[in-house]
Amino acid sequence: MTAETLLAAAVDHLQAADSFKLSIEQTGAAYPLALSFDGVNTLPATLTSAEAQYVSPNELHISALLNFFIPLALDIYSLDDRQWLSFPSGAPWNLLPAWEGFDTNRLLAAGDGIEYVMDSLQDPQLAPGDASPDEDALWQVRGRAAGAGVSGLLFGFIDPQADVAIRAFIRPEDGRFAALEITMLETLGAAETEPSVWDIRFHDYDGPADFDAPET
């Protein structure tokens, strides 16, 4: 068993899943989002947290808490190459105009998103996993990746300017991803803040859709 075979199998499992959920948190130094609601202008925002569910073959729902000047919640629904916005969360759905940098399908696209990042991880190494008292230890793979490829992991919302450090946590019982930890290396060295870290947790594989979609 090598780091490469573990990662390849975990990617295959994710792409073949009927559904799964993501919990996303950003900690440390605030990291700007590349976010637009009109397809032209980007808005100054950072992510506090997000919950998402992917349903095969073409649906993705995201509920996010963003910080513009004040914290605001919004929902995004994606069907194929179309996206709808509910802003603030719970408001009527509005179809978003096309915007090249925003594509929620990139996460699982062949040759992009998580597949691209795991295939191009530099010098991946198996590391000892950490276990809580009530669960088995997770397999852990560490490596470094080019920042440009990581954008697809987060649906085009971010645009890293340097390499990132990645820790992938894989469940030994079924070989599926449990979590990814992405550290933006460009944010290292600032004495006043911790580096910017994105924590992505995968859970509720193959469960039913758990969101209200707009009329399409």
PDB file of C-alpha atoms in Angstrom:
ATOM      1  CA  MET A   1       0.000   0.000   0.000  1.00  0.00           C
ATOM      2  CA  THR A   2       1.451   3.336  -1.064  1.00  0.00           C
ATOM      3  CA  ALA A   3       0.320   6.917  -0.636  1.00  0.00           C
ATOM      4  CA  GLU A   4      -0.425   7.116  -4.354  1.00  0.00           C
ATOM      5  CA  THR A   5      -2.655   4.018  -4.392  1.00  0.00           C
ATOM      6  CA  LEU A   6      -4.556   5.196  -1.313  1.00  0.00           C
ATOM      7  CA  LEU A   7      -5.229   8.595  -2.873  1.00  0.00           C
ATOM      8  CA  ALA A   8      -6.251   7.156  -6.245  1.00  0.00           C
ATOM      9  CA  ALA A   9      -8.715   4.758  -4.613  1.00  0.00           C
ATOM     10  CA  ALA A  10     -10.195   7.506  -2.423  1.00  0.00           C
ATOM     11  CA  VAL A  11     -10.724   9.722  -5.483  1.00  0.00           C
ATOM     12  CA  ASP A  12     -12.432   6.845  -7.307  1.00  0.00           C
ATOM     13  CA  HIS A  13     -14.740   6.275  -4.318  1.00  0.00           C
ATOM     14  CA  LEU A  14     -15.668   9.958  -4.183  1.00  0.00           C
ATOM     15  CA  GLN A  15     -16.412  10.212  -7.890  1.00  0.00           C
ATOM     16  CA  ALA A  16     -18.536   7.044  -7.740  1.00  0.00           C
ATOM     17  CA  ALA A  17     -20.559   8.039  -4.656  1.00  0.00           C
ATOM     18  CA  ASP A  18     -24.308   8.557  -5.031  1.00  0.00           C
ATOM     19  CA  SER A  19     -23.956  11.546  -2.700  1.00  0.00           C
ATOM     20  CA  PHE A  20     -21.829  12.983   0.074  1.00  0.00           C
ATOM     21  CA  LYS A  21     -21.674  16.033   2.309  1.00  0.00           C
ATOM     22  CA  LEU A  22     -18.877  18.527   2.896  1.00  0.00           C
ATOM     23  CA  SER A  23     -18.240  20.681   5.943  1.00  0.00           C
ATOM     24  CA  ILE A  24     -15.786  23.508   5.217  1.00  0.00           C
ATOM     25  CA  GLU A  25     -14.131  25.878   7.674  1.00  0.00           C
ATOM     26  CA  GLN A  26     -11.434  28.473   7.150  1.00  0.00           C
ATOM     27  CA  THR A  27      -9.231  29.391  10.109  1.00  0.00           C
ATOM     28  CA  GLY A  28      -6.152  31.512  10.685  1.00  0.00           C
ATOM     29  CA  ALA A  29      -5.379  34.463   8.448  1.00  0.00           C
ATOM     30  CA  ALA A  30      -8.448  35.570   6.480  1.00  0.00           C
ATOM     31  CA  TYR A  31      -8.252  34.467   2.849  1.00  0.00           C
ATOM     32  CA  PRO A  32     -10.133  36.388   0.135  1.00  0.00           C
ATOM     33  CA  LEU A  33     -12.775  34.711  -2.009  1.00  0.00           C
ATOM     34  CA  ALA A  34     -13.071  35.203  -5.754  1.00  0.00           C
ATOM     35  CA  LEU A  35     -16.847  35.662  -5.613  1.00  0.00           C
ATOM     36  CA  SER A  36     -19.211  37.329  -8.088  1.00  0.00           C
ATOM     37  CA  PHE A  37     -23.000  37.481  -8.293  1.00  0.00           C
ATOM     38  CA  ASP A  38     -23.240  39.324 -11.604  1.00  0.00           C
ATOM     39  CA  GLY A  39     -20.568  37.466 -13.582  1.00  0.00           C
ATOM     40  CA  VAL A  40     -18.368  40.565 -13.799  1.00  0.00           C
ATOM     41  CA  ASN A  41     -17.531  42.179 -10.464  1.00  0.00           C
ATOM     42  CA  THR A  42     -15.861  40.306  -7.618  1.00  0.00           C
ATOM     43  CA  LEU A  43     -16.910  41.056  -4.051  1.00  0.00           C
ATOM     44  CA  PRO A  44     -14.557  41.448  -1.056  1.00  0.00           C
ATOM     45  CA  ALA A  45     -15.568  38.511   1.127  1.00  0.00           C
ATOM     46  CA  THR A  46     -14.073  35.759   3.262  1.00  0.00           C
ATOM     47  CA  LEU A  47     -15.563  32.416   4.244  1.00  0.00           C
ATOM     48  CA  THR A  48     -16.361  31.538   7.829  1.00  0.00           C
ATOM     49  CA  SER A  49     -17.901  28.127   7.185  1.00  0.00           C
ATOM     50  CA  ALA A  50     -19.967  26.198   4.663  1.00  0.00           C
ATOM     51  CA  GLU A  51     -22.040  23.033   4.438  1.00  0.00           C
ATOM     52  CA  ALA A  52     -22.511  21.368   1.063  1.00  0.00           C
ATOM     53  CA  GLN A  53     -24.084  18.243  -0.393  1.00  0.00           C
ATOM     54  CA  TYR A  54     -23.311  16.683  -3.755  1.00  0.00           C
ATOM     55  CA  VAL A  55     -25.947  14.403  -5.331  1.00  0.00           C
ATOM     56  CA  SER A  56     -24.923  12.381  -8.382  1.00  0.00           C
ATOM     57  CA  PRO A  57     -24.824  13.007 -11.230  1.00  0.00           C
ATOM     58  CA  ASN A  58     -25.116  16.794 -11.391  1.00  0.00           C
ATOM     59  CA  GLU A  59     -26.461  18.533  -8.260  1.00  0.00           C
ATOM     60  CA  LEU A  60     -24.648  20.514  -5.592  1.00  0.00           C
ATOM     61  CA  HIS A  61     -26.132  22.597  -2.779  1.00  0.00           C
ATOM     62  CA  ILE A  62     -24.014  24.928  -0.619  1.00  0.00           C
ATOM     63  CA  SER A  63     -25.015  26.866   2.484  1.00  0.00           C
ATOM     64  CA  ALA A  64     -22.273  29.316   3.413  1.00  0.00           C
ATOM     65  CA  LEU A  65     -21.590  31.904   6.081  1.00  0.00           C
ATOM     66  CA  LEU A  66     -19.537  34.723   4.576  1.00  0.00           C
ATOM     67  CA  ASN A  67     -18.049  37.850   6.015  1.00  0.00           C
ATOM     68  CA  PHE A  68     -18.487  40.891   3.788  1.00  0.00           C
ATOM     69  CA  PHE A  69     -18.546  43.831   6.176  1.00  0.00           C
ATOM     70  CA  ILE A  70     -20.896  41.865   8.403  1.00  0.00           C
ATOM     71  CA  PRO A  71     -21.547  38.099   8.533  1.00  0.00           C
ATOM     72  CA  LEU A  72     -24.144  37.033   5.944  1.00  0.00           C
ATOM     73  CA  ALA A  73     -25.530  33.609   5.035  1.00  0.00           C
ATOM     74  CA  LEU A  74     -26.330  32.505   1.500  1.00  0.00           C
ATOM     75  CA  ASP A  75     -27.282  29.359  -0.408  1.00  0.00           C
ATOM     76  CA  ILE A  76     -26.037  28.276  -3.829  1.00  0.00           C
ATOM     77  CA  TYR A  77     -27.576  25.495  -5.908  1.00  0.00           C
ATOM     78  CA  SER A  78     -25.843  24.049  -8.970  1.00  0.00           C
ATOM     79  CA  LEU A  79     -27.378  21.854 -11.673  1.00  0.00           C
ATOM     80  CA  ASP A  80     -24.978  20.936 -14.475  1.00  0.00           C
ATOM     81  CA  ASP A  81     -23.462  24.277 -15.564  1.00  0.00           C
ATOM     82  CA  ARG A  82     -26.186  26.508 -14.076  1.00  0.00           C
ATOM     83  CA  GLN A  83     -26.158  28.053 -10.601  1.00  0.00           C
ATOM     84  CA  TRP A  84     -28.853  29.706  -8.493  1.00  0.00           C
ATOM     85  CA  LEU A  85     -28.376  32.021  -5.527  1.00  0.00           C
ATOM     86  CA  SER A  86     -30.516  32.566  -2.438  1.00  0.00           C
ATOM     87  CA  PHE A  87     -29.167  35.686  -0.745  1.00  0.00           C
ATOM     88  CA  PRO A  88     -29.577  36.080   2.113  1.00  0.00           C
ATOM     89  CA  SER A  89     -30.202  32.423   2.910  1.00  0.00           C
ATOM     90  CA  GLY A  90     -33.913  31.616   2.652  1.00  0.00           C
ATOM     91  CA  ALA A  91     -34.670  34.324   0.062  1.00  0.00           C
ATOM     92  CA  PRO A  92     -36.163  33.333  -3.328  1.00  0.00           C
ATOM     93  CA  TRP A  93     -33.777  31.632  -5.746  1.00  0.00           C
ATOM     94  CA  ASN A  94     -32.262  33.698  -8.561  1.00  0.00           C
ATOM     95  CA  LEU A  95     -30.465  32.237 -11.559  1.00  0.00           C
ATOM     96  CA  LEU A  96     -26.887  33.518 -11.682  1.00  0.00           C
ATOM     97  CA  PRO A  97     -25.301  34.752 -14.908  1.00  0.00           C
ATOM     98  CA  ALA A  98     -22.468  32.668 -16.289  1.00  0.00           C
ATOM     99  CA  TRP A  99     -19.087  33.434 -14.740  1.00  0.00           C
ATOM    100  CA  GLU A 100     -16.000  31.644 -16.001  1.00  0.00           C
ATOM    101  CA  GLY A 101     -14.283  31.479 -12.617  1.00  0.00           C
ATOM    102  CA  PHE A 102     -17.224  29.897 -10.787  1.00  0.00           C
ATOM    103  CA  ASP A 103     -17.949  26.242 -11.554  1.00  0.00           C
ATOM    104  CA  THR A 104     -19.226  23.981  -8.800  1.00  0.00           C
ATOM    105  CA  ASN A 105     -18.765  20.934 -11.038  1.00  0.00           C
ATOM    106  CA  ARG A 106     -14.974  21.196 -10.899  1.00  0.00           C
ATOM    107  CA  LEU A 107     -14.676  19.322  -7.601  1.00  0.00           C
ATOM    108  CA  LEU A 108     -15.367  15.922  -9.205  1.00  0.00           C
ATOM    109  CA  ALA A 109     -14.561  16.635 -12.856  1.00  0.00           C
ATOM    110  CA  ALA A 110     -12.192  14.170 -14.515  1.00  0.00           C
ATOM    111  CA  GLY A 111      -8.711  15.683 -14.635  1.00  0.00           C
ATOM    112  CA  ASP A 112      -9.720  18.599 -12.403  1.00  0.00           C
ATOM    113  CA  GLY A 113     -10.619  19.288  -8.794  1.00  0.00           C
ATOM    114  CA  ILE A 114      -9.739  16.585  -6.334  1.00  0.00           C
ATOM    115  CA  GLU A 115      -8.481  14.164  -9.009  1.00  0.00           C
ATOM    116  CA  TYR A 116      -6.009  16.689 -10.398  1.00  0.00           C
ATOM    117  CA  VAL A 117      -4.702  17.715  -6.978  1.00  0.00           C
ATOM    118  CA  MET A 118      -4.209  14.160  -5.724  1.00  0.00           C
ATOM    119  CA  ASP A 119      -2.579  13.021  -8.986  1.00  0.00           C
ATOM    120  CA  SER A 120      -0.134  15.939  -8.943  1.00  0.00           C
ATOM    121  CA  LEU A 121       0.661  15.934  -5.217  1.00  0.00           C
ATOM    122  CA  GLN A 122       4.417  16.404  -4.817  1.00  0.00           C
ATOM    123  CA  ASP A 123       6.224  13.660  -2.894  1.00  0.00           C
ATOM    124  CA  PRO A 124       3.155  12.255  -1.084  1.00  0.00           C
ATOM    125  CA  GLN A 125       4.074  10.506   2.137  1.00  0.00           C
ATOM    126  CA  LEU A 126       2.132   8.204   4.430  1.00  0.00           C
ATOM    127  CA  ALA A 127       2.150   9.528   7.983  1.00  0.00           C
ATOM    128  CA  PRO A 128       0.823   8.107  11.253  1.00  0.00           C
ATOM    129  CA  GLY A 129      -2.855   8.886  11.720  1.00  0.00           C
ATOM    130  CA  ASP A 130      -4.479  10.223  14.852  1.00  0.00           C
ATOM    131  CA  ALA A 131      -7.369   8.343  16.448  1.00  0.00           C
ATOM    132  CA  SER A 132      -9.908   9.481  18.960  1.00  0.00           C
ATOM    133  CA  PRO A 133     -10.695   6.991  21.739  1.00  0.00           C
ATOM    134  CA  ASP A 134     -13.832   5.757  19.957  1.00  0.00           C
ATOM    135  CA  GLU A 135     -12.651   5.335  16.371  1.00  0.00           C
ATOM    136  CA  ASP A 136      -9.924   3.699  14.328  1.00  0.00           C
ATOM    137  CA  ALA A 137      -6.900   5.712  13.256  1.00  0.00           C
ATOM    138  CA  LEU A 138      -7.260   7.436   9.903  1.00  0.00           C
ATOM    139  CA  TRP A 139      -4.720   6.916   7.173  1.00  0.00           C
ATOM    140  CA  GLN A 140      -2.937  10.186   6.544  1.00  0.00           C
ATOM    141  CA  VAL A 141      -1.108  11.319   3.415  1.00  0.00           C
ATOM    142  CA  ARG A 142       0.922  14.513   3.371  1.00  0.00           C
ATOM    143  CA  GLY A 143       2.205  16.398   0.370  1.00  0.00           C
ATOM    144  CA  ARG A 144       2.527  19.696  -1.413  1.00  0.00           C
ATOM    145  CA  ALA A 145       0.549  20.918  -4.406  1.00  0.00           C
ATOM    146  CA  ALA A 146       0.548  23.838  -6.803  1.00  0.00           C
ATOM    147  CA  GLY A 147      -1.963  26.414  -5.630  1.00  0.00           C
ATOM    148  CA  ALA A 148      -3.537  26.871  -9.062  1.00  0.00           C
ATOM    149  CA  GLY A 149      -4.945  23.343  -9.027  1.00  0.00           C
ATOM    150  CA  VAL A 150      -6.529  23.725  -5.596  1.00  0.00           C
ATOM    151  CA  SER A 151      -9.079  26.247  -6.840  1.00  0.00           C
ATOM    152  CA  GLY A 152     -11.195  23.392  -8.214  1.00  0.00           C
ATOM    153  CA  LEU A 153     -11.427  21.786  -4.775  1.00  0.00           C
ATOM    154  CA  LEU A 154     -13.368  24.816  -3.579  1.00  0.00           C
ATOM    155  CA  PHE A 155     -15.509  25.400  -6.677  1.00  0.00           C
ATOM    156  CA  GLY A 156     -13.392  28.264  -8.023  1.00  0.00           C
ATOM    157  CA  PHE A 157     -14.052  30.425  -4.959  1.00  0.00           C
ATOM    158  CA  ILE A 158     -10.338  30.900  -4.206  1.00  0.00           C
ATOM    159  CA  ASP A 159      -7.283  31.712  -6.310  1.00  0.00           C
ATOM    160  CA  PRO A 160      -4.106  30.609  -4.448  1.00  0.00           C
ATOM    161  CA  GLN A 161      -0.975  32.497  -5.425  1.00  0.00           C
ATOM    162  CA  ALA A 162       1.572  29.948  -4.164  1.00  0.00           C
ATOM    163  CA  ASP A 163       1.921  26.272  -3.276  1.00  0.00           C
ATOM    164  CA  VAL A 164      -0.235  24.715  -0.579  1.00  0.00           C
ATOM    165  CA  ALA A 165       0.463  21.983   1.960  1.00  0.00           C
ATOM    166  CA  ILE A 166      -2.132  19.207   2.005  1.00  0.00           C
ATOM    167  CA  ARG A 167      -2.992  16.531   4.518  1.00  0.00           C
ATOM    168  CA  ALA A 168      -5.498  13.950   3.280  1.00  0.00           C
ATOM    169  CA  PHE A 169      -7.233  11.767   5.873  1.00  0.00           C
ATOM    170  CA  ILE A 170      -8.675   8.465   4.592  1.00  0.00           C
ATOM    171  CA  ARG A 171     -10.957   6.028   6.410  1.00  0.00           C
ATOM    172  CA  PRO A 172      -9.333   2.579   6.687  1.00  0.00           C
ATOM    173  CA  GLU A 173     -12.669   0.753   6.805  1.00  0.00           C
ATOM    174  CA  ASP A 174     -13.697   1.736   3.269  1.00  0.00           C
ATOM    175  CA  GLY A 175     -10.867   3.804   1.732  1.00  0.00           C
ATOM    176  CA  ARG A 176     -12.994   6.943   1.469  1.00  0.00           C
ATOM    177  CA  PHE A 177     -11.886  10.480   2.227  1.00  0.00           C
ATOM    178  CA  ALA A 178     -12.620  11.630   5.764  1.00  0.00           C
ATOM    179  CA  ALA A 179     -11.029  15.086   5.493  1.00  0.00           C
ATOM    180  CA  LEU A 180      -8.598  17.369   3.693  1.00  0.00           C
ATOM    181  CA  GLU A 181      -6.532  20.050   5.400  1.00  0.00           C
ATOM    182  CA  ILE A 182      -5.156  22.707   3.050  1.00  0.00           C
ATOM    183  CA  THR A 183      -2.616  25.252   4.318  1.00  0.00           C
ATOM    184  CA  MET A 184      -1.951  28.307   2.166  1.00  0.00           C
ATOM    185  CA  LEU A 185       1.841  28.567   2.282  1.00  0.00           C
ATOM    186  CA  GLU A 186       1.716  32.159   1.030  1.00  0.00           C
ATOM    187  CA  THR A 187       0.246  33.124   4.427  1.00  0.00           C
ATOM    188  CA  LEU A 188       3.155  31.716   6.451  1.00  0.00           C
ATOM    189  CA  GLY A 189       5.478  34.113   8.221  1.00  0.00           C
ATOM    190  CA  ALA A 190       3.061  36.807   9.365  1.00  0.00           C
ATOM    191  CA  ALA A 191       3.852  37.217  13.048  1.00  0.00           C
ATOM    192  CA  GLU A 192       0.425  38.595  13.946  1.00  0.00           C
ATOM    193  CA  THR A 193      -1.682  35.723  12.514  1.00  0.00           C
ATOM    194  CA  GLU A 194      -1.720  31.969  12.083  1.00  0.00           C
ATOM    195  CA  PRO A 195      -1.476  30.676   8.491  1.00  0.00           C
ATOM    196  CA  SER A 196      -4.697  30.357   6.519  1.00  0.00           C
ATOM    197  CA  VAL A 197      -6.023  26.790   6.728  1.00  0.00           C
ATOM    198  CA  TRP A 198      -9.033  25.259   4.961  1.00  0.00           C
ATOM    199  CA  ASP A 199     -10.511  22.203   6.652  1.00  0.00           C
ATOM    200  CA  ILE A 200     -12.807  20.101   4.429  1.00  0.00           C
ATOM    201  CA  ARG A 201     -14.621  17.155   6.031  1.00  0.00           C
ATOM    202  CA  PHE A 202     -16.446  14.476   4.017  1.00  0.00           C
ATOM    203  CA  HIS A 203     -19.380  12.656   5.599  1.00  0.00           C
ATOM    204  CA  ASP A 204     -22.852  11.157   5.055  1.00  0.00           C
ATOM    205  CA  TYR A 205     -21.868   9.198   1.971  1.00  0.00           C
ATOM    206  CA  ASP A 206     -24.755   7.865  -0.174  1.00  0.00           C
ATOM    207  CA  GLY A 207     -27.481   9.585   1.840  1.00  0.00           C
ATOM    208  CA  PRO A 208     -30.658  11.156   0.408  1.00  0.00           C
ATOM    209  CA  ALA A 209     -30.762  14.764  -0.827  1.00  0.00           C
ATOM    210  CA  ASP A 210     -31.096  17.059   2.179  1.00  0.00           C
ATOM    211  CA  PHE A 211     -31.943  20.432   0.626  1.00  0.00           C
ATOM    212  CA  ASP A 212     -34.695  22.333  -1.178  1.00  0.00           C
ATOM    213  CA  ALA A 213     -33.818  22.998  -4.817  1.00  0.00           C
ATOM    214  CA  PRO A 214     -35.217  25.842  -6.936  1.00  0.00           C
ATOM    215  CA  GLU A 215     -37.718  25.186  -9.712  1.00  0.00           C
ATOM    216  CA  THR A 216     -35.575  24.559 -12.768  1.00  0.00           C
TER     217      THR A 216
END
